[in-house]
Short mmCIF file of C-alpha atoms in Angstrom, two decimals:
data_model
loop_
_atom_site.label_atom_id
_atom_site.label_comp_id
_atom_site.label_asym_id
_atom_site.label_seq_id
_atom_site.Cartn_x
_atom_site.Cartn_y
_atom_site.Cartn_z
CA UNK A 27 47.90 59.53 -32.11
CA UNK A 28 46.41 62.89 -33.21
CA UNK A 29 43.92 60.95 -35.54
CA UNK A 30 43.04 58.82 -32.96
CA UNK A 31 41.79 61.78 -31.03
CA UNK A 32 40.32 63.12 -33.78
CA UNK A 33 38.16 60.15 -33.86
CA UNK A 34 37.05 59.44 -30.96
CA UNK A 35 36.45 63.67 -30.57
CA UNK A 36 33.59 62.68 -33.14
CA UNK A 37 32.12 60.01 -31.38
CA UNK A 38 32.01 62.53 -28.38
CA UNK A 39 30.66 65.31 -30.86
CA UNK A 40 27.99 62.84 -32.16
CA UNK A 41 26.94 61.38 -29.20
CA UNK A 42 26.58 65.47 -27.79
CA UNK A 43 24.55 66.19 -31.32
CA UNK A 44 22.37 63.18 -30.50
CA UNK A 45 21.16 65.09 -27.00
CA UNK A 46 20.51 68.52 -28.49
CA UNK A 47 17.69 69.19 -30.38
CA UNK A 48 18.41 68.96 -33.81
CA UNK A 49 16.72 67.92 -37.11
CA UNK A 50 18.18 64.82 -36.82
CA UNK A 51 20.88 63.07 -34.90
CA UNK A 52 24.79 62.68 -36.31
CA UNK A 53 25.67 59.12 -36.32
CA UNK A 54 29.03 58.96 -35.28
CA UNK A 55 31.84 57.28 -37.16
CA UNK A 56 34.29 55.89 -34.12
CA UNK A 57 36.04 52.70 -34.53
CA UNK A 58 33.90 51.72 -31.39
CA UNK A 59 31.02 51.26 -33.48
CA UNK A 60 30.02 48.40 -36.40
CA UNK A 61 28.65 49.02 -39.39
CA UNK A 62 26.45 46.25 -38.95
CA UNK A 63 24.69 48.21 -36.07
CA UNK A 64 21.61 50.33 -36.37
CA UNK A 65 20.26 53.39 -33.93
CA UNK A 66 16.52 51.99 -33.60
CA UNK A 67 14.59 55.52 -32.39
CA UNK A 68 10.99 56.55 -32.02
CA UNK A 69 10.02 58.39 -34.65
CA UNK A 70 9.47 62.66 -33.70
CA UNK A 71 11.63 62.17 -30.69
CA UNK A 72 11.13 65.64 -29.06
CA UNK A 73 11.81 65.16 -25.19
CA UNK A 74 15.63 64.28 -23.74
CA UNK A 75 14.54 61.91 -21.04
CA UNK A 76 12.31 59.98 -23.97
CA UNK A 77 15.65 59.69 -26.23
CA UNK A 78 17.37 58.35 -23.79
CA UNK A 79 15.18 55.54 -22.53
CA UNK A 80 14.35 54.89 -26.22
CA UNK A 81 17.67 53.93 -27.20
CA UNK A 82 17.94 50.75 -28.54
CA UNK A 83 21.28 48.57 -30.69
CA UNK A 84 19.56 45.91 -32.71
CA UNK A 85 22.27 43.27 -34.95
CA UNK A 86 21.12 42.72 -37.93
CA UNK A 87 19.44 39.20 -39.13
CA UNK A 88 19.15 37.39 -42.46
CA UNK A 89 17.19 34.03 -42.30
CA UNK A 90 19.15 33.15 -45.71
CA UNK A 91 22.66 33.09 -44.23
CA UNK A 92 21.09 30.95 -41.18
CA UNK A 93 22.07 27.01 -40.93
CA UNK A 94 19.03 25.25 -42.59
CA UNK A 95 19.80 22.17 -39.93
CA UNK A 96 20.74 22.22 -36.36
CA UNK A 97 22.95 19.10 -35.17
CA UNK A 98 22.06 19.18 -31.89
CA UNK A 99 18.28 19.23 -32.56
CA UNK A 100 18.10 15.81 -31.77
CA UNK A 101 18.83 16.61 -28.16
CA UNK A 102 16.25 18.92 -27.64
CA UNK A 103 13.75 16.63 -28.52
CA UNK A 104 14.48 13.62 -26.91
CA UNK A 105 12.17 11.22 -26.64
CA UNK A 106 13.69 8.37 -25.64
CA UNK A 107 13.68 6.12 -22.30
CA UNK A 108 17.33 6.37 -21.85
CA UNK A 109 18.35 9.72 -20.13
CA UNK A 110 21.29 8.90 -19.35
CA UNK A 111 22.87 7.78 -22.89
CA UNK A 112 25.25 10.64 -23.85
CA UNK A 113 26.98 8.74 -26.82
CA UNK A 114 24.88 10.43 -29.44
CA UNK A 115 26.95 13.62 -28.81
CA UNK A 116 30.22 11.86 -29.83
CA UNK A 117 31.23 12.80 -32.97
CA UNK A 118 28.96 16.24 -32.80
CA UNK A 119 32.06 18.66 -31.74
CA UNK A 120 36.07 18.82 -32.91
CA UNK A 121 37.67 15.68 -31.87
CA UNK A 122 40.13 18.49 -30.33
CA UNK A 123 37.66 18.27 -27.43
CA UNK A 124 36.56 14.42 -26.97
CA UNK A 125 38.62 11.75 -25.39
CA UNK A 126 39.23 8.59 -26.86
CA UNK A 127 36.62 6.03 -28.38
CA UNK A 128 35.74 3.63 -25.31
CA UNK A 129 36.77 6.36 -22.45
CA UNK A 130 35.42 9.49 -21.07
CA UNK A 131 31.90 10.45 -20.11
CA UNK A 132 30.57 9.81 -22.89
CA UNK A 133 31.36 5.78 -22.93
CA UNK A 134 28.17 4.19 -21.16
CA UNK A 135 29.36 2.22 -18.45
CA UNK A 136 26.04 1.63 -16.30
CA UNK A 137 22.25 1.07 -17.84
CA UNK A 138 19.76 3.54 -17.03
CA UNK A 139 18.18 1.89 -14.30
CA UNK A 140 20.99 1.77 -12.51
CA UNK A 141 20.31 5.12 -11.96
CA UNK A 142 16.69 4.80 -10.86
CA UNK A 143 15.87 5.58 -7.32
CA UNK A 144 15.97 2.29 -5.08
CA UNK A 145 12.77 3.39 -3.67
CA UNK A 146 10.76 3.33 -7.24
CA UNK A 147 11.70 -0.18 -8.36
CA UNK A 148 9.00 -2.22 -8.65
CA UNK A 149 9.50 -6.16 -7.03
CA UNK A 150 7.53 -8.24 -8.37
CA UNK A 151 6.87 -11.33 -6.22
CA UNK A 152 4.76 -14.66 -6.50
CA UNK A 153 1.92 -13.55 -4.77
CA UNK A 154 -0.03 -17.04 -5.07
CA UNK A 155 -0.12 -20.08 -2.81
CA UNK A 156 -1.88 -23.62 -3.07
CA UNK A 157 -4.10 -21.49 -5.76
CA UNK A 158 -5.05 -18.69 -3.33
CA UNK A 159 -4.14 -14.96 -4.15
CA UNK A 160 -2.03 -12.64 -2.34
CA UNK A 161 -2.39 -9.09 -2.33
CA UNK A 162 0.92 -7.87 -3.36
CA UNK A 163 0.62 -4.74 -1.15
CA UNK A 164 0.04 -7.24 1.60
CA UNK A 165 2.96 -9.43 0.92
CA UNK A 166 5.56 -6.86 0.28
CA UNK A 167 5.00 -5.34 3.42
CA UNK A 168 4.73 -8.51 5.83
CA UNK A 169 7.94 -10.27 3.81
CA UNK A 170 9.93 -6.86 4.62
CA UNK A 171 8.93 -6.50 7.87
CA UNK A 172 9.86 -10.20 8.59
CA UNK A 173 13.16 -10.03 6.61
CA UNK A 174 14.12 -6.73 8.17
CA UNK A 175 14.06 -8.19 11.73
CA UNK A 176 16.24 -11.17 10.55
CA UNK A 177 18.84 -9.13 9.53
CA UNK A 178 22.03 -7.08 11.19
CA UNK A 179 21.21 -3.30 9.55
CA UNK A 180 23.85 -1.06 10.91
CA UNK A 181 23.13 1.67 13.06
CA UNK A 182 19.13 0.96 12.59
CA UNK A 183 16.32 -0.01 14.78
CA UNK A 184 13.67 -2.01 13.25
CA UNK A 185 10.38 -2.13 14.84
CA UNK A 186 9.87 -5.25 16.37
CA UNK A 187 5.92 -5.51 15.86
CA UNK A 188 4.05 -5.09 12.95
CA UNK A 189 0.56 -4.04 12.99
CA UNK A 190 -2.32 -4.72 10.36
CA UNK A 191 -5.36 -3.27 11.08
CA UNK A 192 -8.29 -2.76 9.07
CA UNK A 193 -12.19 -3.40 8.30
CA UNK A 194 -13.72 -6.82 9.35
CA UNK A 195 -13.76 -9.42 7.63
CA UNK A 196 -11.28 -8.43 5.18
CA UNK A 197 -9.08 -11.45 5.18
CA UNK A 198 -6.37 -10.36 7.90
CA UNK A 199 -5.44 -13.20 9.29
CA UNK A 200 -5.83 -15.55 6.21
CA UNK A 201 -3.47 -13.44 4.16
CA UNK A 202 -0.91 -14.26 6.68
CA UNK A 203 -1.14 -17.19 6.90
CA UNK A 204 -0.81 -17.53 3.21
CA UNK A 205 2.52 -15.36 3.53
CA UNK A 206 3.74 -17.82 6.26
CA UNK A 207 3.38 -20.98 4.81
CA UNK A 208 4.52 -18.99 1.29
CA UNK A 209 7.80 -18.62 3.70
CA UNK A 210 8.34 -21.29 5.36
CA UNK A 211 7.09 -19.91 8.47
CA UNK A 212 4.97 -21.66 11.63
CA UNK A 213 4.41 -18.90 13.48
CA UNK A 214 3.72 -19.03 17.44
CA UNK A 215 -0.31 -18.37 17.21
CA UNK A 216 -2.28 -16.16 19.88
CA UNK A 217 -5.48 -14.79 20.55
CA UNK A 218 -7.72 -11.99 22.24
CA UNK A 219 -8.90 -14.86 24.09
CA UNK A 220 -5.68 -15.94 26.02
CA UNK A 221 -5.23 -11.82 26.80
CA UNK A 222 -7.21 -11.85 29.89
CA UNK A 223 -7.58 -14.36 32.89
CA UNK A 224 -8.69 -14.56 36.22
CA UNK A 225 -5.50 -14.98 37.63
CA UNK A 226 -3.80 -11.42 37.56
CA UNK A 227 -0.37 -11.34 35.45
CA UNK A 228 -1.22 -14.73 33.55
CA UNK A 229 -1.38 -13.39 30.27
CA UNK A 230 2.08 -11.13 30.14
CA UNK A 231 3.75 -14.47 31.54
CA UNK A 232 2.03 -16.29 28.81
CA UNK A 233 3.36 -13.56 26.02
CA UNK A 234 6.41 -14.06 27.24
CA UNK A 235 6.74 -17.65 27.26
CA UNK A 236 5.06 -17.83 23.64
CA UNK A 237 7.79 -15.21 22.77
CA UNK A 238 10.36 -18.00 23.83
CA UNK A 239 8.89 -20.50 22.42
CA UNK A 240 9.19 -19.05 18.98
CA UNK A 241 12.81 -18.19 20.12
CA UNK A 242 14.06 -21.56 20.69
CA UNK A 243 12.67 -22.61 17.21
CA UNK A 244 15.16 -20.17 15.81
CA UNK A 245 17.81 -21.27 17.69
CA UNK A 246 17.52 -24.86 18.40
CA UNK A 247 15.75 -26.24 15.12
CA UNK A 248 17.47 -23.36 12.94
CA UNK A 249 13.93 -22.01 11.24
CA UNK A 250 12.45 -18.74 10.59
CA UNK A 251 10.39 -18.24 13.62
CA UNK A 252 7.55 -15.16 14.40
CA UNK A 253 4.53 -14.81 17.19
CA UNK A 254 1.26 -14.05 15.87
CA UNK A 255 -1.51 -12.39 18.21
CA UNK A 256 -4.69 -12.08 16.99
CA UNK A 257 -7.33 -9.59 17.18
CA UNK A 258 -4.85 -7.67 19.69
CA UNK A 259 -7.69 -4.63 20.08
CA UNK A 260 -10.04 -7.03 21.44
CA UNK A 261 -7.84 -8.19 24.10
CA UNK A 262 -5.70 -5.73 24.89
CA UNK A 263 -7.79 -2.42 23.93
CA UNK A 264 -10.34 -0.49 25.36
CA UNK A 265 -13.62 0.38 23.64
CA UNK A 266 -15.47 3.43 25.55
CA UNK A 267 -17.12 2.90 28.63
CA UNK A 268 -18.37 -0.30 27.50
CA UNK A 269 -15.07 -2.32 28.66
CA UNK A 270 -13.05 -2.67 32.38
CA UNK A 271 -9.43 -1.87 31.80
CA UNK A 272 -7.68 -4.57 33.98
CA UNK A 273 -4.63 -5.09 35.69
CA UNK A 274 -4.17 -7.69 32.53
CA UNK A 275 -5.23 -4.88 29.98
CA UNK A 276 -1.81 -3.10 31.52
CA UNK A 277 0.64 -5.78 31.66
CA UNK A 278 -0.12 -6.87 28.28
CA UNK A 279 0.42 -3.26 26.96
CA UNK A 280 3.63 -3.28 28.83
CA UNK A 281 4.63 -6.32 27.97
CA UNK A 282 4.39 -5.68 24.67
CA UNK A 283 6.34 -2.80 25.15
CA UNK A 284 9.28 -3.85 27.20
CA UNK A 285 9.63 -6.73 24.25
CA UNK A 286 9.93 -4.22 21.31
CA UNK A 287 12.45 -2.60 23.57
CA UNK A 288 14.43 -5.65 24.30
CA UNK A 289 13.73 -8.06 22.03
CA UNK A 290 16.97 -9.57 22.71
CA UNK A 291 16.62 -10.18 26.63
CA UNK A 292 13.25 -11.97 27.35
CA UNK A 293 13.35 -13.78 30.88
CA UNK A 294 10.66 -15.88 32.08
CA UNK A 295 9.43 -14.97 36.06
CA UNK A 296 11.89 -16.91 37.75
CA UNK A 297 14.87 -17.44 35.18
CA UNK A 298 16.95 -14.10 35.29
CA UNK A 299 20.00 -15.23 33.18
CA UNK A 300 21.70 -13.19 30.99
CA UNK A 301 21.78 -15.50 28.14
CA UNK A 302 20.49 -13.64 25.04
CA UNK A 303 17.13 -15.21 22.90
CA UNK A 304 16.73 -14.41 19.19
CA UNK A 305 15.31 -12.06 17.74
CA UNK A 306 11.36 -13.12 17.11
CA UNK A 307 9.13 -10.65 14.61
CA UNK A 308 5.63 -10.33 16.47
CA UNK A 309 2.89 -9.97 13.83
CA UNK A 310 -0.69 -8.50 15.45
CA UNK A 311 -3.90 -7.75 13.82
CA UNK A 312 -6.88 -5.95 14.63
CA UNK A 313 -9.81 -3.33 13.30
CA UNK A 314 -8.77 0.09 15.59
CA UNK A 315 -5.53 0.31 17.14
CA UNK A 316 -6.64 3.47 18.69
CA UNK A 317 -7.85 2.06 21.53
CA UNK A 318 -4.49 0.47 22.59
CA UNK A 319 -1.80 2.29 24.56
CA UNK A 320 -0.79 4.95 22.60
CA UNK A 321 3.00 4.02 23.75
CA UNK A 322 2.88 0.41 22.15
CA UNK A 323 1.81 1.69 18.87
CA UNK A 324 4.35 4.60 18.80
CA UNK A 325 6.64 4.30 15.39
CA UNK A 326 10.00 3.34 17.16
CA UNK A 327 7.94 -0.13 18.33
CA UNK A 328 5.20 -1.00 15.87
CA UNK A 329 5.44 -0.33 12.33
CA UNK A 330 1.32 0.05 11.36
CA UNK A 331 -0.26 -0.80 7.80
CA UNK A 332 -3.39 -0.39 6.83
CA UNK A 333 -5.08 -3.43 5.38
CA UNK A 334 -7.63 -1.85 2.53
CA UNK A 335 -8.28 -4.03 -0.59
CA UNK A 336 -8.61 -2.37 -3.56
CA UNK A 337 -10.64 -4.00 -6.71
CA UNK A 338 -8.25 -6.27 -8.18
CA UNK A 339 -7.14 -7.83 -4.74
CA UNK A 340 -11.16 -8.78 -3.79
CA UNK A 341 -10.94 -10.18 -7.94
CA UNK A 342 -7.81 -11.94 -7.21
CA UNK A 343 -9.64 -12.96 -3.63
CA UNK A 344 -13.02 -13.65 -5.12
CA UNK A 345 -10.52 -15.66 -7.87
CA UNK A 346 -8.93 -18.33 -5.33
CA UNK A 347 -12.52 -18.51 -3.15
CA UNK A 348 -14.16 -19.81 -6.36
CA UNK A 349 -11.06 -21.70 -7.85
CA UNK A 350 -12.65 -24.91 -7.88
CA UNK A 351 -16.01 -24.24 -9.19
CA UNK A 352 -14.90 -23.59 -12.84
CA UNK A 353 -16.63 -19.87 -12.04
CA UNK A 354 -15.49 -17.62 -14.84
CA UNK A 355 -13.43 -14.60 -14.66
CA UNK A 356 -16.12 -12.17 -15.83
CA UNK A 357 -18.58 -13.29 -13.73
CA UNK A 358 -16.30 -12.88 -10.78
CA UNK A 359 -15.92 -9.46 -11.51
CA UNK A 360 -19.85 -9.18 -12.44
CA UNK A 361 -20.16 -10.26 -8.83
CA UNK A 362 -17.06 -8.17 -7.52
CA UNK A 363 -18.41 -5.34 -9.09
CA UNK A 364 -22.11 -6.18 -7.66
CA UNK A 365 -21.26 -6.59 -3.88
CA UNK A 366 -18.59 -3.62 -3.83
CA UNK A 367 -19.46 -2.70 -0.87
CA UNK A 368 -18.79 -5.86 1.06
CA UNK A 369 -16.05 -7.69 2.77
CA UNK A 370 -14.19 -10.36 1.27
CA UNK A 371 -15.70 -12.43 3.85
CA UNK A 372 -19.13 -11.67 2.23
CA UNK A 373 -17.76 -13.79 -0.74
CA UNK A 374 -16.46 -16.64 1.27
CA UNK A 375 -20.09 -16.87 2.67
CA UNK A 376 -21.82 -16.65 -0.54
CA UNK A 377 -20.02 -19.99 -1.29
CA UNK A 378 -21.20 -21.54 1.45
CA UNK A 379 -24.47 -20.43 1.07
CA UNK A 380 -24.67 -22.28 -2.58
CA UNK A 381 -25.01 -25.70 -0.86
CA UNK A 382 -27.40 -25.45 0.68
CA UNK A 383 -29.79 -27.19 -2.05
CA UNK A 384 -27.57 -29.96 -2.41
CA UNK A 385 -27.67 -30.22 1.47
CA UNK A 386 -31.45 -30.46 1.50
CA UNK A 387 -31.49 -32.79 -1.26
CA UNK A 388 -29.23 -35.26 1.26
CA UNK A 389 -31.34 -34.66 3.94
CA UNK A 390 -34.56 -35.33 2.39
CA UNK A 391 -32.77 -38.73 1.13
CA UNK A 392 -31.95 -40.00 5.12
CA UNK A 393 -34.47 -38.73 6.57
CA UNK A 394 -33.95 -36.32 9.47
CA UNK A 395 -34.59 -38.54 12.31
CA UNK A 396 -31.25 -40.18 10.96
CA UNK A 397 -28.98 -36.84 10.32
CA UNK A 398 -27.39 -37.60 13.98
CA UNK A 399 -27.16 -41.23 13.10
CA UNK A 400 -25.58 -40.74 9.83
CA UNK A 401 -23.09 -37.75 10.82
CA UNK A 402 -22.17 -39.08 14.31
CA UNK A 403 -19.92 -42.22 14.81
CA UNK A 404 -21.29 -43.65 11.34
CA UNK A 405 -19.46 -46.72 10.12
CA UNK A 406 -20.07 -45.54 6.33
CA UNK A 407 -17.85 -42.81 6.76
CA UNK A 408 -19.20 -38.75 6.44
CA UNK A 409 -21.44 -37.89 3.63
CA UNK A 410 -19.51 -37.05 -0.20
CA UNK A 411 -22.18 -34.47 -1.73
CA UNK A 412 -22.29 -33.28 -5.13
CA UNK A 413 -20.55 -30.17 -6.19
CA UNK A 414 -23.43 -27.56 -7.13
CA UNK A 415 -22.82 -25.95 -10.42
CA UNK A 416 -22.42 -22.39 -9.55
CA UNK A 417 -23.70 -19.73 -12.16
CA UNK A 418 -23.94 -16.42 -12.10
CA UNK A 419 -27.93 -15.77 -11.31
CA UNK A 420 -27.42 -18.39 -8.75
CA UNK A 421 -24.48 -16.38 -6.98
CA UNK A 422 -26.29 -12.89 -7.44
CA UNK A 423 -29.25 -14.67 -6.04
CA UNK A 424 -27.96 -15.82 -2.68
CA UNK A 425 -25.75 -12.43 -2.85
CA UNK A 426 -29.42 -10.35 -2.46
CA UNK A 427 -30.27 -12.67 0.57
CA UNK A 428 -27.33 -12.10 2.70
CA UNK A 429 -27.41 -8.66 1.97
CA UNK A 430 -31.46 -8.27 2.90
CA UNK A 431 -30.18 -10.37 6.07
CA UNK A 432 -27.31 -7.26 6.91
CA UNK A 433 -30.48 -5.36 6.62
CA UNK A 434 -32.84 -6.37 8.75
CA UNK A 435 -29.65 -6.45 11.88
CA UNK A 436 -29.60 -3.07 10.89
CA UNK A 437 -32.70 -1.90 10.45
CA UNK A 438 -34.70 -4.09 13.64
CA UNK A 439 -32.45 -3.53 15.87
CA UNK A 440 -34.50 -6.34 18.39
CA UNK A 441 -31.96 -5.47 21.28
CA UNK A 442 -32.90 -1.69 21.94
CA UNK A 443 -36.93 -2.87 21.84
CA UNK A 444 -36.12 -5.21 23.95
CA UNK A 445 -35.09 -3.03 26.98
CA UNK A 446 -38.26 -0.93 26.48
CA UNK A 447 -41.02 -3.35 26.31
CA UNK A 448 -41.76 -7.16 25.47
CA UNK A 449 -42.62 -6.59 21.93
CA UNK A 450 -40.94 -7.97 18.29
CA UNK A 451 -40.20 -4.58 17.64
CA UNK A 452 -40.72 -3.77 13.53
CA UNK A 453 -40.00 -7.39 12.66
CA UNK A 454 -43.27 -8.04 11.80
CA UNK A 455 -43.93 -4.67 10.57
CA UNK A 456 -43.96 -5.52 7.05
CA UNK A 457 -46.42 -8.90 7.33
CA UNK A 458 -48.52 -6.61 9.29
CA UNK A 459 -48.60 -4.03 6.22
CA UNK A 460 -49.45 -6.35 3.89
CA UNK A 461 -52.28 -8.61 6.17
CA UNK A 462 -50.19 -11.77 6.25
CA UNK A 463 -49.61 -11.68 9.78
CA UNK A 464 -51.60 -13.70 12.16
CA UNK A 465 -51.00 -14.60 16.07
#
């Protein structure tokens, strides 16, 4: 007992040599203390409060007595796919401390993608029907939205209506009808047209009895059923001061609405029976659902997507449009790449604007004073003309005309000279110029 006091007395005495100022401090020799550690000091230590901070224990370090090889290096750098695959640590620690071979955490039970995020997957789907393409985008969302309202989800509300809007002439209404007959589906068709009428409440009764219609095909006949409107901005929207909002304009709007709110309880004017109607997806499309009733487009009703076509759908497009030409991939995307900045319409037009030879060349060969003759009531049947062989100067070539057409709408502008004065306006501005312009 006495020499432990003795000891640890001279770890007291050296630690109170270390704060006085001496030549050099005592290094204790308590049992407290290894061997192995070293007093690391500034060198000419003269101040108290500068001893004190500069304290420092330091263990010593030989690189020769280190492992050469660390067995769990291989963890640290994993590179593979497979995250989740924690058998390569069997084996690495006692067996003390592992459970059996074929139990534990380390036995892989479940593939790594089980473990992906439902949300990342990627579906893919056959996108192509009758040799036209589908943008997958496109598809996913209008199959979802379909199959959604099909099916009993508990304790969720689906949107009943589905929205695409976009540019014009970007192939709205075509890609759903691709989707529907890829589905199985004849859907209930509507247009702007049929959303106004001179008869006040006409068109909301005529929503609702397309509505049904599509209804009793699910029910009676036992097929996937959905009502398509049209252009629903046209009808049902209003565009500035330029357009009347009617008494129609409001019951379609609320029509719409009280529909997405009930889809299950339609009644017809007249028939108030409580029977219940299937539930019947209604598909819309337009270019600016901003100037519908900000209500009906609110997220509980319509679910909205935004119908942009990126390069490889107008390929894929451009693809199906020229399918039977024998038109080859790279000059498809020569012309894709060309016309960027048109719609997919553009294309479509482009087409038709390639027979045009081959429909001179016919009329040249009746005679025009028998086109009517020939086309009308004819008992040799209509016309067969020759496919034109489509290359790609041809294509670019009536590509440049259409677009010099867009142009000159754009650039004349006949309508605003026409409220001014009774003039051509700058049609003629250019024959003018040049002195080929007579009259």
């Amino acid at each position: 007992m006495a020499a432990s006091v003795s000891t640890v007395g001279a770890g007291n005495r050296g630690l109170l040599n270390l704060k006085g100022a001496g030549s050099g401090p005592s290094w204790p020799t308590s049992a407290f203390f290894d061997n192995s550690l070293k007093t690391v000091l500034g060198s000419k230590i003269t101040n108290q409060r500068l001893l004190t901070r500069n304290l420092k224990l330091a263990a010593e370090y030989d690189k020769e007595k280190q492992p050469s090889k660390d067995k769990w290096k291989g963890l640290a750098f994993d590179t593979s796919d497979d995250q989740q695959d924690i058998t390569r640590g069997k084996g690495m620690v006692d067996s003390l401390f592992q459970a059996p071979m074929g139990t534990g955490t380390h036995y892989a039970v479940m593939s790594s993608y089980d473990y992906t995020s439902k949300g990342l997957r990627q579906y893919k789907l056959d996108n192509n029907m009758d040799g036209f393409y589908i943008a997958s985008s496109f598809m996913d969302k209008l199959v979802v939205h379909i199959t959604k309202n099909f099916l009993q989800l508990p304790n969720i509300k689906v949107p009943l209506i589905l929205g695409i809007w976009g540019g014009k002439g970007q192939g709205k209404s075509f890609q759903c009808e691709l989707v529907f007959a890829k589905m199985g589906i004849n859907p209930v068709v509507m247009s702007a047209g049929e959303l106004e009428s001179g008869n006040a409440g006409e068109p909301a009764k005529l929503i609702r009895q397309r509505y049904r219609e599509a209804a009793d095909i699910i029910k009676k006949r036992g097929k996937m059923c959905c009502l398509f409107i049209n252009d629903l901005d046209a009808g049902a929207g209003r565009f500035g001061g330029t357009t009347q909002y009617t008494v129609n304009n409001q019951m379609v709007n609320a029509t719409l609405m009280n529909i997405a709110d009930n889809p299950t309880s339609v009644q017809l004017p007249g028939m108030y029976n409580k029977e219940e109607n299937p539930r019947v997806p209604i598909i819309v499309t337009g270019n600016d659902f901003s100037t519908l009733y900000a209500p009906l487009i609110r997220d509980g009703r319509m679910e909205k997507f935004y119908w942009a076509p990126t390069r490889e759908d107008r390929i894929g497009v451009c693809t199906g449009i020229f399918g039977s030409d024998n038109v080859p991939r790279e000059d498809i995307v020569k012309l894709v790449n060309t016309f960027h900045g048109q719609s997919i319409d553009f294309f479509g037009a482009l087409r038709a604007r390639a027979y045009d030879d081959e429909v001179r060349k016919w009329i040249s060969g009746v005679g025009v004073e028998n086109v009517g003759k020939r086309l009308v009531n004819s008992k040799e049947g209509p016309p067969i003309l020759e496919q034109p062989k489509m290359t790609l100067e041809k294509l670019l070539e009536y590509g440049n005309m259409l677009v010099l057409e867009q142009e000159n709408v754009k650039r004349v502008r006949l309508s605003d000279k026409y409220l001014k004065e009774a003039a051509l306006g700058d049609a003629n501005e250019d024959a003018m110029k040049n002195g080929s312009f007579y009259g």
